[in-house]
Amino acid sequence: MNDLPLRDRRDAGERLAKRLRGNVDASALVLGLPRGGVPVAAEIAHALGAALDVMVVRKLGVPGHEEFAMGAIASGGVQVLDEPLIHRLGLDDRALQTVVAREQRELERRERAFRGERPYPSLAGRQVILVDDGIATGATMRAAIRAVRRLGAEYCILAVPVAAPDSLEALRPEVDRVECLAAPADFSAVGQWYRHFDQTGDDEVRACLREQGDTQPPQA
């Protein structure tokens, strides 16, 4: 595939921006999923002259196997659960709520860390571009999509550099447009398609938001 491997998240954002340029509203809002999606989103916002913000989403990992998602939560009280998986695993409500409570605390911490006291931007009637550094199960992105829909986004674009084919196809009906550089048949993890895939820290997320400060969206 000509688009792979990606150099890093910044490279991924630059490539996606070329796909999006000329087909985005002037008032579009680019929302990066922290942490890894924010550097990608920052490049898109910079290239398009668009506003940048974050949509905080937390994966709900299976107890003892946290890398496997059984759902996700997002800003605005959105919760998405893989009910068939939870049933197959035999997880009771207490175990599930323990995970939800832990991830809710981290979600709230990240909202404070990245947004401070700044109110959430108004999404009503706006074109929103949701960005992550890749999609594996799709659980976190599904929660993000439902969150922006609940908050009134009129048109939702899903923009990711790389994705698992099945997960990408499952998400298509939930958005108005998809831009994805590649969906490899042999996908096993997001990081395998990057030359450099270092962990993104809170400071990098805040730096990305500061760099785009001049194009921050109007407040609700």
PDB file of C-alpha atoms in Angstrom:
ATOM      1  CA  MET A   1       0.000   0.000   0.000  1.00  0.00           C
ATOM      2  CA  ASN A   2       1.468   3.336  -1.097  1.00  0.00           C
ATOM      3  CA  ASP A   3       0.172   5.175   1.963  1.00  0.00           C
ATOM      4  CA  LEU A   4       1.913   2.844   4.423  1.00  0.00           C
ATOM      5  CA  PRO A   5       3.884   2.833   6.586  1.00  0.00           C
ATOM      6  CA  LEU A   6       3.209   6.287   8.014  1.00  0.00           C
ATOM      7  CA  ARG A   7       6.204   8.167   9.381  1.00  0.00           C
ATOM      8  CA  ASP A   8       4.402   9.387  12.510  1.00  0.00           C
ATOM      9  CA  ARG A   9       1.127  10.996  13.591  1.00  0.00           C
ATOM     10  CA  ARG A  10       2.046  14.374  12.117  1.00  0.00           C
ATOM     11  CA  ASP A  11       2.677  12.745   8.754  1.00  0.00           C
ATOM     12  CA  ALA A  12      -0.687  10.994   9.051  1.00  0.00           C
ATOM     13  CA  GLY A  13      -2.435  14.313   9.676  1.00  0.00           C
ATOM     14  CA  GLU A  14      -0.755  15.977   6.712  1.00  0.00           C
ATOM     15  CA  ARG A  15      -1.864  13.169   4.398  1.00  0.00           C
ATOM     16  CA  LEU A  16      -5.425  13.258   5.659  1.00  0.00           C
ATOM     17  CA  ALA A  17      -5.565  17.030   5.292  1.00  0.00           C
ATOM     18  CA  LYS A  18      -4.793  16.672   1.571  1.00  0.00           C
ATOM     19  CA  ARG A  19      -7.807  14.372   1.269  1.00  0.00           C
ATOM     20  CA  LEU A  20     -10.043  16.843   3.087  1.00  0.00           C
ATOM     21  CA  ARG A  21      -8.851  20.133   1.604  1.00  0.00           C
ATOM     22  CA  GLY A  22     -11.479  21.884  -0.500  1.00  0.00           C
ATOM     23  CA  ASN A  23     -14.359  19.809   0.839  1.00  0.00           C
ATOM     24  CA  VAL A  24     -14.752  21.189   4.357  1.00  0.00           C
ATOM     25  CA  ASP A  25     -16.898  24.053   5.643  1.00  0.00           C
ATOM     26  CA  ALA A  26     -15.155  27.213   6.818  1.00  0.00           C
ATOM     27  CA  SER A  27     -16.767  26.740  10.242  1.00  0.00           C
ATOM     28  CA  ALA A  28     -15.736  23.080  10.563  1.00  0.00           C
ATOM     29  CA  LEU A  29     -14.522  21.868  13.937  1.00  0.00           C
ATOM     30  CA  VAL A  30     -11.758  19.257  14.128  1.00  0.00           C
ATOM     31  CA  LEU A  31     -12.058  17.052  17.224  1.00  0.00           C
ATOM     32  CA  GLY A  32      -9.100  14.837  18.118  1.00  0.00           C
ATOM     33  CA  LEU A  33      -9.500  11.803  20.369  1.00  0.00           C
ATOM     34  CA  PRO A  34      -6.860  12.070  23.123  1.00  0.00           C
ATOM     35  CA  ARG A  35      -4.288  11.262  23.326  1.00  0.00           C
ATOM     36  CA  GLY A  36      -2.974   9.819  20.061  1.00  0.00           C
ATOM     37  CA  GLY A  37      -5.579  11.372  17.794  1.00  0.00           C
ATOM     38  CA  VAL A  38      -4.760  14.945  18.782  1.00  0.00           C
ATOM     39  CA  PRO A  39      -1.420  15.332  16.924  1.00  0.00           C
ATOM     40  CA  VAL A  40      -3.141  13.957  13.808  1.00  0.00           C
ATOM     41  CA  ALA A  41      -6.063  16.344  14.287  1.00  0.00           C
ATOM     42  CA  ALA A  42      -3.733  19.299  14.893  1.00  0.00           C
ATOM     43  CA  GLU A  43      -2.117  18.868  11.482  1.00  0.00           C
ATOM     44  CA  ILE A  44      -5.532  18.658   9.830  1.00  0.00           C
ATOM     45  CA  ALA A  45      -6.799  21.766  11.626  1.00  0.00           C
ATOM     46  CA  HIS A  46      -3.635  23.701  10.758  1.00  0.00           C
ATOM     47  CA  ALA A  47      -3.782  22.757   7.079  1.00  0.00           C
ATOM     48  CA  LEU A  48      -7.483  23.581   6.773  1.00  0.00           C
ATOM     49  CA  GLY A  49      -7.433  26.697   8.949  1.00  0.00           C
ATOM     50  CA  ALA A  50     -10.096  25.041  11.079  1.00  0.00           C
ATOM     51  CA  ALA A  51     -10.826  25.110  14.791  1.00  0.00           C
ATOM     52  CA  LEU A  52      -9.320  22.350  16.946  1.00  0.00           C
ATOM     53  CA  ASP A  53     -10.628  20.808  20.146  1.00  0.00           C
ATOM     54  CA  VAL A  54     -10.783  17.421  21.856  1.00  0.00           C
ATOM     55  CA  MET A  55     -13.466  14.771  22.234  1.00  0.00           C
ATOM     56  CA  VAL A  56     -12.493  12.781  25.309  1.00  0.00           C
ATOM     57  CA  VAL A  57     -13.304   9.093  25.006  1.00  0.00           C
ATOM     58  CA  ARG A  58     -12.249   6.183  27.199  1.00  0.00           C
ATOM     59  CA  LYS A  59     -12.194   2.542  26.216  1.00  0.00           C
ATOM     60  CA  LEU A  60     -13.798   0.093  28.634  1.00  0.00           C
ATOM     61  CA  GLY A  61     -11.317  -2.756  28.792  1.00  0.00           C
ATOM     62  CA  VAL A  62     -12.197  -6.326  29.715  1.00  0.00           C
ATOM     63  CA  PRO A  63     -11.053  -6.961  33.320  1.00  0.00           C
ATOM     64  CA  GLY A  64      -7.702  -8.748  33.217  1.00  0.00           C
ATOM     65  CA  HIS A  65      -7.404  -8.117  29.466  1.00  0.00           C
ATOM     66  CA  GLU A  66      -7.696  -4.346  29.334  1.00  0.00           C
ATOM     67  CA  GLU A  67      -6.409  -4.108  25.759  1.00  0.00           C
ATOM     68  CA  PHE A  68      -9.679  -5.706  24.558  1.00  0.00           C
ATOM     69  CA  ALA A  69     -12.568  -3.256  24.399  1.00  0.00           C
ATOM     70  CA  MET A  70     -16.008  -4.205  25.673  1.00  0.00           C
ATOM     71  CA  GLY A  71     -17.268  -0.678  25.135  1.00  0.00           C
ATOM     72  CA  ALA A  72     -16.423   2.974  25.613  1.00  0.00           C
ATOM     73  CA  ILE A  73     -17.601   6.178  27.264  1.00  0.00           C
ATOM     74  CA  ALA A  74     -17.371   9.733  25.928  1.00  0.00           C
ATOM     75  CA  SER A  75     -17.917  13.337  26.937  1.00  0.00           C
ATOM     76  CA  GLY A  76     -21.566  14.173  27.396  1.00  0.00           C
ATOM     77  CA  GLY A  77     -22.458  10.982  29.255  1.00  0.00           C
ATOM     78  CA  VAL A  78     -22.375   8.708  26.193  1.00  0.00           C
ATOM     79  CA  GLN A  79     -21.821   4.998  26.894  1.00  0.00           C
ATOM     80  CA  VAL A  80     -21.458   2.291  24.251  1.00  0.00           C
ATOM     81  CA  LEU A  81     -21.367  -1.359  25.326  1.00  0.00           C
ATOM     82  CA  ASP A  82     -20.646  -4.568  23.421  1.00  0.00           C
ATOM     83  CA  GLU A  83     -23.508  -6.435  25.051  1.00  0.00           C
ATOM     84  CA  PRO A  84     -22.892  -9.788  23.262  1.00  0.00           C
ATOM     85  CA  LEU A  85     -19.238  -9.788  24.366  1.00  0.00           C
ATOM     86  CA  ILE A  86     -20.120  -8.874  27.948  1.00  0.00           C
ATOM     87  CA  HIS A  87     -22.666 -11.704  27.994  1.00  0.00           C
ATOM     88  CA  ARG A  88     -20.170 -14.222  26.577  1.00  0.00           C
ATOM     89  CA  LEU A  89     -17.624 -13.243  29.199  1.00  0.00           C
ATOM     90  CA  GLY A  90     -20.167 -13.651  31.972  1.00  0.00           C
ATOM     91  CA  LEU A  91     -19.391 -10.236  33.463  1.00  0.00           C
ATOM     92  CA  ASP A  92     -21.873  -9.135  36.088  1.00  0.00           C
ATOM     93  CA  ASP A  93     -23.084  -5.565  36.536  1.00  0.00           C
ATOM     94  CA  ARG A  94     -20.782  -4.946  39.492  1.00  0.00           C
ATOM     95  CA  ALA A  95     -17.672  -5.830  37.471  1.00  0.00           C
ATOM     96  CA  LEU A  96     -18.847  -3.686  34.586  1.00  0.00           C
ATOM     97  CA  GLN A  97     -19.638  -0.679  36.753  1.00  0.00           C
ATOM     98  CA  THR A  98     -16.215  -0.922  38.418  1.00  0.00           C
ATOM     99  CA  VAL A  99     -14.593  -0.482  35.014  1.00  0.00           C
ATOM    100  CA  VAL A 100     -16.999   2.303  34.021  1.00  0.00           C
ATOM    101  CA  ALA A 101     -16.360   4.214  37.258  1.00  0.00           C
ATOM    102  CA  ARG A 102     -12.577   3.956  36.854  1.00  0.00           C
ATOM    103  CA  GLU A 103     -12.652   5.153  33.267  1.00  0.00           C
ATOM    104  CA  GLN A 104     -15.133   7.920  34.097  1.00  0.00           C
ATOM    105  CA  ARG A 105     -12.652   9.306  36.627  1.00  0.00           C
ATOM    106  CA  GLU A 106      -9.903   9.284  34.000  1.00  0.00           C
ATOM    107  CA  LEU A 107     -12.216  10.870  31.427  1.00  0.00           C
ATOM    108  CA  GLU A 108     -13.003  13.696  33.837  1.00  0.00           C
ATOM    109  CA  ARG A 109      -9.287  14.112  34.661  1.00  0.00           C
ATOM    110  CA  ARG A 110      -8.444  14.436  30.988  1.00  0.00           C
ATOM    111  CA  GLU A 111     -11.228  16.929  30.382  1.00  0.00           C
ATOM    112  CA  ARG A 112      -9.831  19.094  33.180  1.00  0.00           C
ATOM    113  CA  ALA A 113      -6.260  18.642  31.918  1.00  0.00           C
ATOM    114  CA  PHE A 114      -7.029  19.512  28.309  1.00  0.00           C
ATOM    115  CA  ARG A 115      -9.941  21.927  28.567  1.00  0.00           C
ATOM    116  CA  GLY A 116      -9.606  23.426  32.040  1.00  0.00           C
ATOM    117  CA  GLU A 117     -12.599  25.645  32.712  1.00  0.00           C
ATOM    118  CA  ARG A 118     -13.209  26.341  29.033  1.00  0.00           C
ATOM    119  CA  PRO A 119     -16.770  25.326  28.177  1.00  0.00           C
ATOM    120  CA  TYR A 120     -17.391  22.730  25.515  1.00  0.00           C
ATOM    121  CA  PRO A 121     -17.790  24.282  22.052  1.00  0.00           C
ATOM    122  CA  SER A 122     -21.210  24.434  20.478  1.00  0.00           C
ATOM    123  CA  LEU A 123     -21.626  21.694  17.864  1.00  0.00           C
ATOM    124  CA  ALA A 124     -25.179  22.595  16.874  1.00  0.00           C
ATOM    125  CA  GLY A 125     -25.458  22.805  13.091  1.00  0.00           C
ATOM    126  CA  ARG A 126     -21.704  22.439  12.559  1.00  0.00           C
ATOM    127  CA  GLN A 127     -19.599  20.172  10.430  1.00  0.00           C
ATOM    128  CA  VAL A 128     -17.416  18.060  12.729  1.00  0.00           C
ATOM    129  CA  ILE A 129     -14.313  16.081  11.768  1.00  0.00           C
ATOM    130  CA  LEU A 130     -13.571  13.291  14.262  1.00  0.00           C
ATOM    131  CA  VAL A 131      -9.934  12.209  14.189  1.00  0.00           C
ATOM    132  CA  ASP A 132      -7.946   9.379  15.771  1.00  0.00           C
ATOM    133  CA  ASP A 133      -4.553   7.871  14.948  1.00  0.00           C
ATOM    134  CA  GLY A 134      -6.223   4.612  13.928  1.00  0.00           C
ATOM    135  CA  ILE A 135      -9.162   2.298  14.527  1.00  0.00           C
ATOM    136  CA  ALA A 136      -8.912  -1.226  15.878  1.00  0.00           C
ATOM    137  CA  THR A 137     -12.230  -2.342  17.396  1.00  0.00           C
ATOM    138  CA  GLY A 138     -14.006   0.954  16.718  1.00  0.00           C
ATOM    139  CA  ALA A 139     -15.522   1.138  20.205  1.00  0.00           C
ATOM    140  CA  THR A 140     -14.026   4.499  21.158  1.00  0.00           C
ATOM    141  CA  MET A 141     -14.820   6.094  17.815  1.00  0.00           C
ATOM    142  CA  ARG A 142     -18.409   4.834  17.952  1.00  0.00           C
ATOM    143  CA  ALA A 143     -18.809   6.509  21.354  1.00  0.00           C
ATOM    144  CA  ALA A 144     -17.312   9.730  19.969  1.00  0.00           C
ATOM    145  CA  ILE A 145     -19.670   9.717  16.981  1.00  0.00           C
ATOM    146  CA  ARG A 146     -22.703   9.265  19.192  1.00  0.00           C
ATOM    147  CA  ALA A 147     -21.489  12.008  21.502  1.00  0.00           C
ATOM    148  CA  VAL A 148     -21.173  14.602  18.724  1.00  0.00           C
ATOM    149  CA  ARG A 149     -24.543  13.575  17.313  1.00  0.00           C
ATOM    150  CA  ARG A 150     -26.104  14.054  20.736  1.00  0.00           C
ATOM    151  CA  LEU A 151     -24.469  17.476  20.936  1.00  0.00           C
ATOM    152  CA  GLY A 152     -26.113  18.520  17.674  1.00  0.00           C
ATOM    153  CA  ALA A 153     -23.435  18.088  14.979  1.00  0.00           C
ATOM    154  CA  GLU A 154     -25.103  18.455  11.584  1.00  0.00           C
ATOM    155  CA  TYR A 155     -22.490  16.660   9.470  1.00  0.00           C
ATOM    156  CA  CYS A 156     -19.907  14.211  10.813  1.00  0.00           C
ATOM    157  CA  ILE A 157     -16.707  13.227   9.008  1.00  0.00           C
ATOM    158  CA  LEU A 158     -14.623  10.317  10.284  1.00  0.00           C
ATOM    159  CA  ALA A 159     -10.940  10.872   9.427  1.00  0.00           C
ATOM    160  CA  VAL A 160      -8.346   8.237  10.348  1.00  0.00           C
ATOM    161  CA  PRO A 161      -5.023   7.198   8.822  1.00  0.00           C
ATOM    162  CA  VAL A 162      -5.491   3.438   9.181  1.00  0.00           C
ATOM    163  CA  ALA A 163      -8.231   1.094  10.347  1.00  0.00           C
ATOM    164  CA  ALA A 164      -9.254  -2.528  10.658  1.00  0.00           C
ATOM    165  CA  PRO A 165     -11.490  -3.135   7.604  1.00  0.00           C
ATOM    166  CA  ASP A 166     -14.413  -4.692   9.489  1.00  0.00           C
ATOM    167  CA  SER A 167     -14.427  -1.970  12.135  1.00  0.00           C
ATOM    168  CA  LEU A 168     -14.306   0.761   9.510  1.00  0.00           C
ATOM    169  CA  GLU A 169     -17.220  -0.714   7.579  1.00  0.00           C
ATOM    170  CA  ALA A 170     -19.259  -1.034  10.780  1.00  0.00           C
ATOM    171  CA  LEU A 171     -18.779   2.693  11.452  1.00  0.00           C
ATOM    172  CA  ARG A 172     -19.639   3.950   7.955  1.00  0.00           C
ATOM    173  CA  PRO A 173     -23.426   4.036   8.505  1.00  0.00           C
ATOM    174  CA  GLU A 174     -22.971   6.218  11.601  1.00  0.00           C
ATOM    175  CA  VAL A 175     -21.209   9.106   9.825  1.00  0.00           C
ATOM    176  CA  ASP A 176     -21.795  11.219   6.734  1.00  0.00           C
ATOM    177  CA  ARG A 177     -18.337  10.756   5.239  1.00  0.00           C
ATOM    178  CA  VAL A 178     -15.239   8.623   5.823  1.00  0.00           C
ATOM    179  CA  GLU A 179     -11.644   9.492   4.960  1.00  0.00           C
ATOM    180  CA  CYS A 180      -9.197   6.683   5.673  1.00  0.00           C
ATOM    181  CA  LEU A 181      -5.768   6.342   4.068  1.00  0.00           C
ATOM    182  CA  ALA A 182      -5.704   2.543   4.318  1.00  0.00           C
ATOM    183  CA  ALA A 183      -7.627  -0.410   5.752  1.00  0.00           C
ATOM    184  CA  PRO A 184      -5.152  -3.314   5.447  1.00  0.00           C
ATOM    185  CA  ALA A 185      -6.551  -6.835   5.350  1.00  0.00           C
ATOM    186  CA  ASP A 186      -3.749  -7.992   7.656  1.00  0.00           C
ATOM    187  CA  PHE A 187      -4.465  -5.310  10.279  1.00  0.00           C
ATOM    188  CA  SER A 188      -3.677  -6.423  13.824  1.00  0.00           C
ATOM    189  CA  ALA A 189      -2.759  -3.191  15.675  1.00  0.00           C
ATOM    190  CA  VAL A 190      -2.641   0.525  14.901  1.00  0.00           C
ATOM    191  CA  GLY A 191       1.040   0.884  15.791  1.00  0.00           C
ATOM    192  CA  GLN A 192       2.221  -1.642  13.211  1.00  0.00           C
ATOM    193  CA  TRP A 193       1.483   0.858  10.424  1.00  0.00           C
ATOM    194  CA  TYR A 194       3.686   3.640  11.814  1.00  0.00           C
ATOM    195  CA  ARG A 195       7.476   3.889  11.756  1.00  0.00           C
ATOM    196  CA  HIS A 196       7.342   5.992  14.919  1.00  0.00           C
ATOM    197  CA  PHE A 197       4.451   5.403  17.315  1.00  0.00           C
ATOM    198  CA  ASP A 198       5.589   6.807  20.631  1.00  0.00           C
ATOM    199  CA  GLN A 199       3.021   7.294  23.361  1.00  0.00           C
ATOM    200  CA  THR A 200       1.401  10.727  23.298  1.00  0.00           C
ATOM    201  CA  GLY A 201       1.463  12.480  26.673  1.00  0.00           C
ATOM    202  CA  ASP A 202      -0.781  15.110  28.220  1.00  0.00           C
ATOM    203  CA  ASP A 203       1.826  17.826  27.578  1.00  0.00           C
ATOM    204  CA  GLU A 204       1.864  17.077  23.844  1.00  0.00           C
ATOM    205  CA  VAL A 205      -1.922  17.261  23.708  1.00  0.00           C
ATOM    206  CA  ARG A 206      -1.922  20.631  25.478  1.00  0.00           C
ATOM    207  CA  ALA A 207       0.837  21.884  23.161  1.00  0.00           C
ATOM    208  CA  CYS A 208      -1.209  20.932  20.098  1.00  0.00           C
ATOM    209  CA  LEU A 209      -4.223  22.800  21.467  1.00  0.00           C
ATOM    210  CA  ARG A 210      -2.100  25.872  22.264  1.00  0.00           C
ATOM    211  CA  GLU A 211      -0.591  25.907  18.762  1.00  0.00           C
ATOM    212  CA  GLN A 212      -4.080  26.062  17.286  1.00  0.00           C
ATOM    213  CA  GLY A 213      -5.286  28.556  19.885  1.00  0.00           C
ATOM    214  CA  ASP A 214      -5.927  31.266  17.326  1.00  0.00           C
ATOM    215  CA  THR A 215      -8.523  29.065  15.641  1.00  0.00           C
ATOM    216  CA  GLN A 216     -10.286  27.797  18.742  1.00  0.00           C
ATOM    217  CA  PRO A 217     -14.031  27.448  18.199  1.00  0.00           C
ATOM    218  CA  PRO A 218     -16.651  29.815  19.555  1.00  0.00           C
ATOM    219  CA  GLN A 219     -17.825  28.809  22.977  1.00  0.00           C
ATOM    220  CA  ALA A 220     -21.263  27.463  23.812  1.00  0.00           C
TER     221      ALA A 220
END
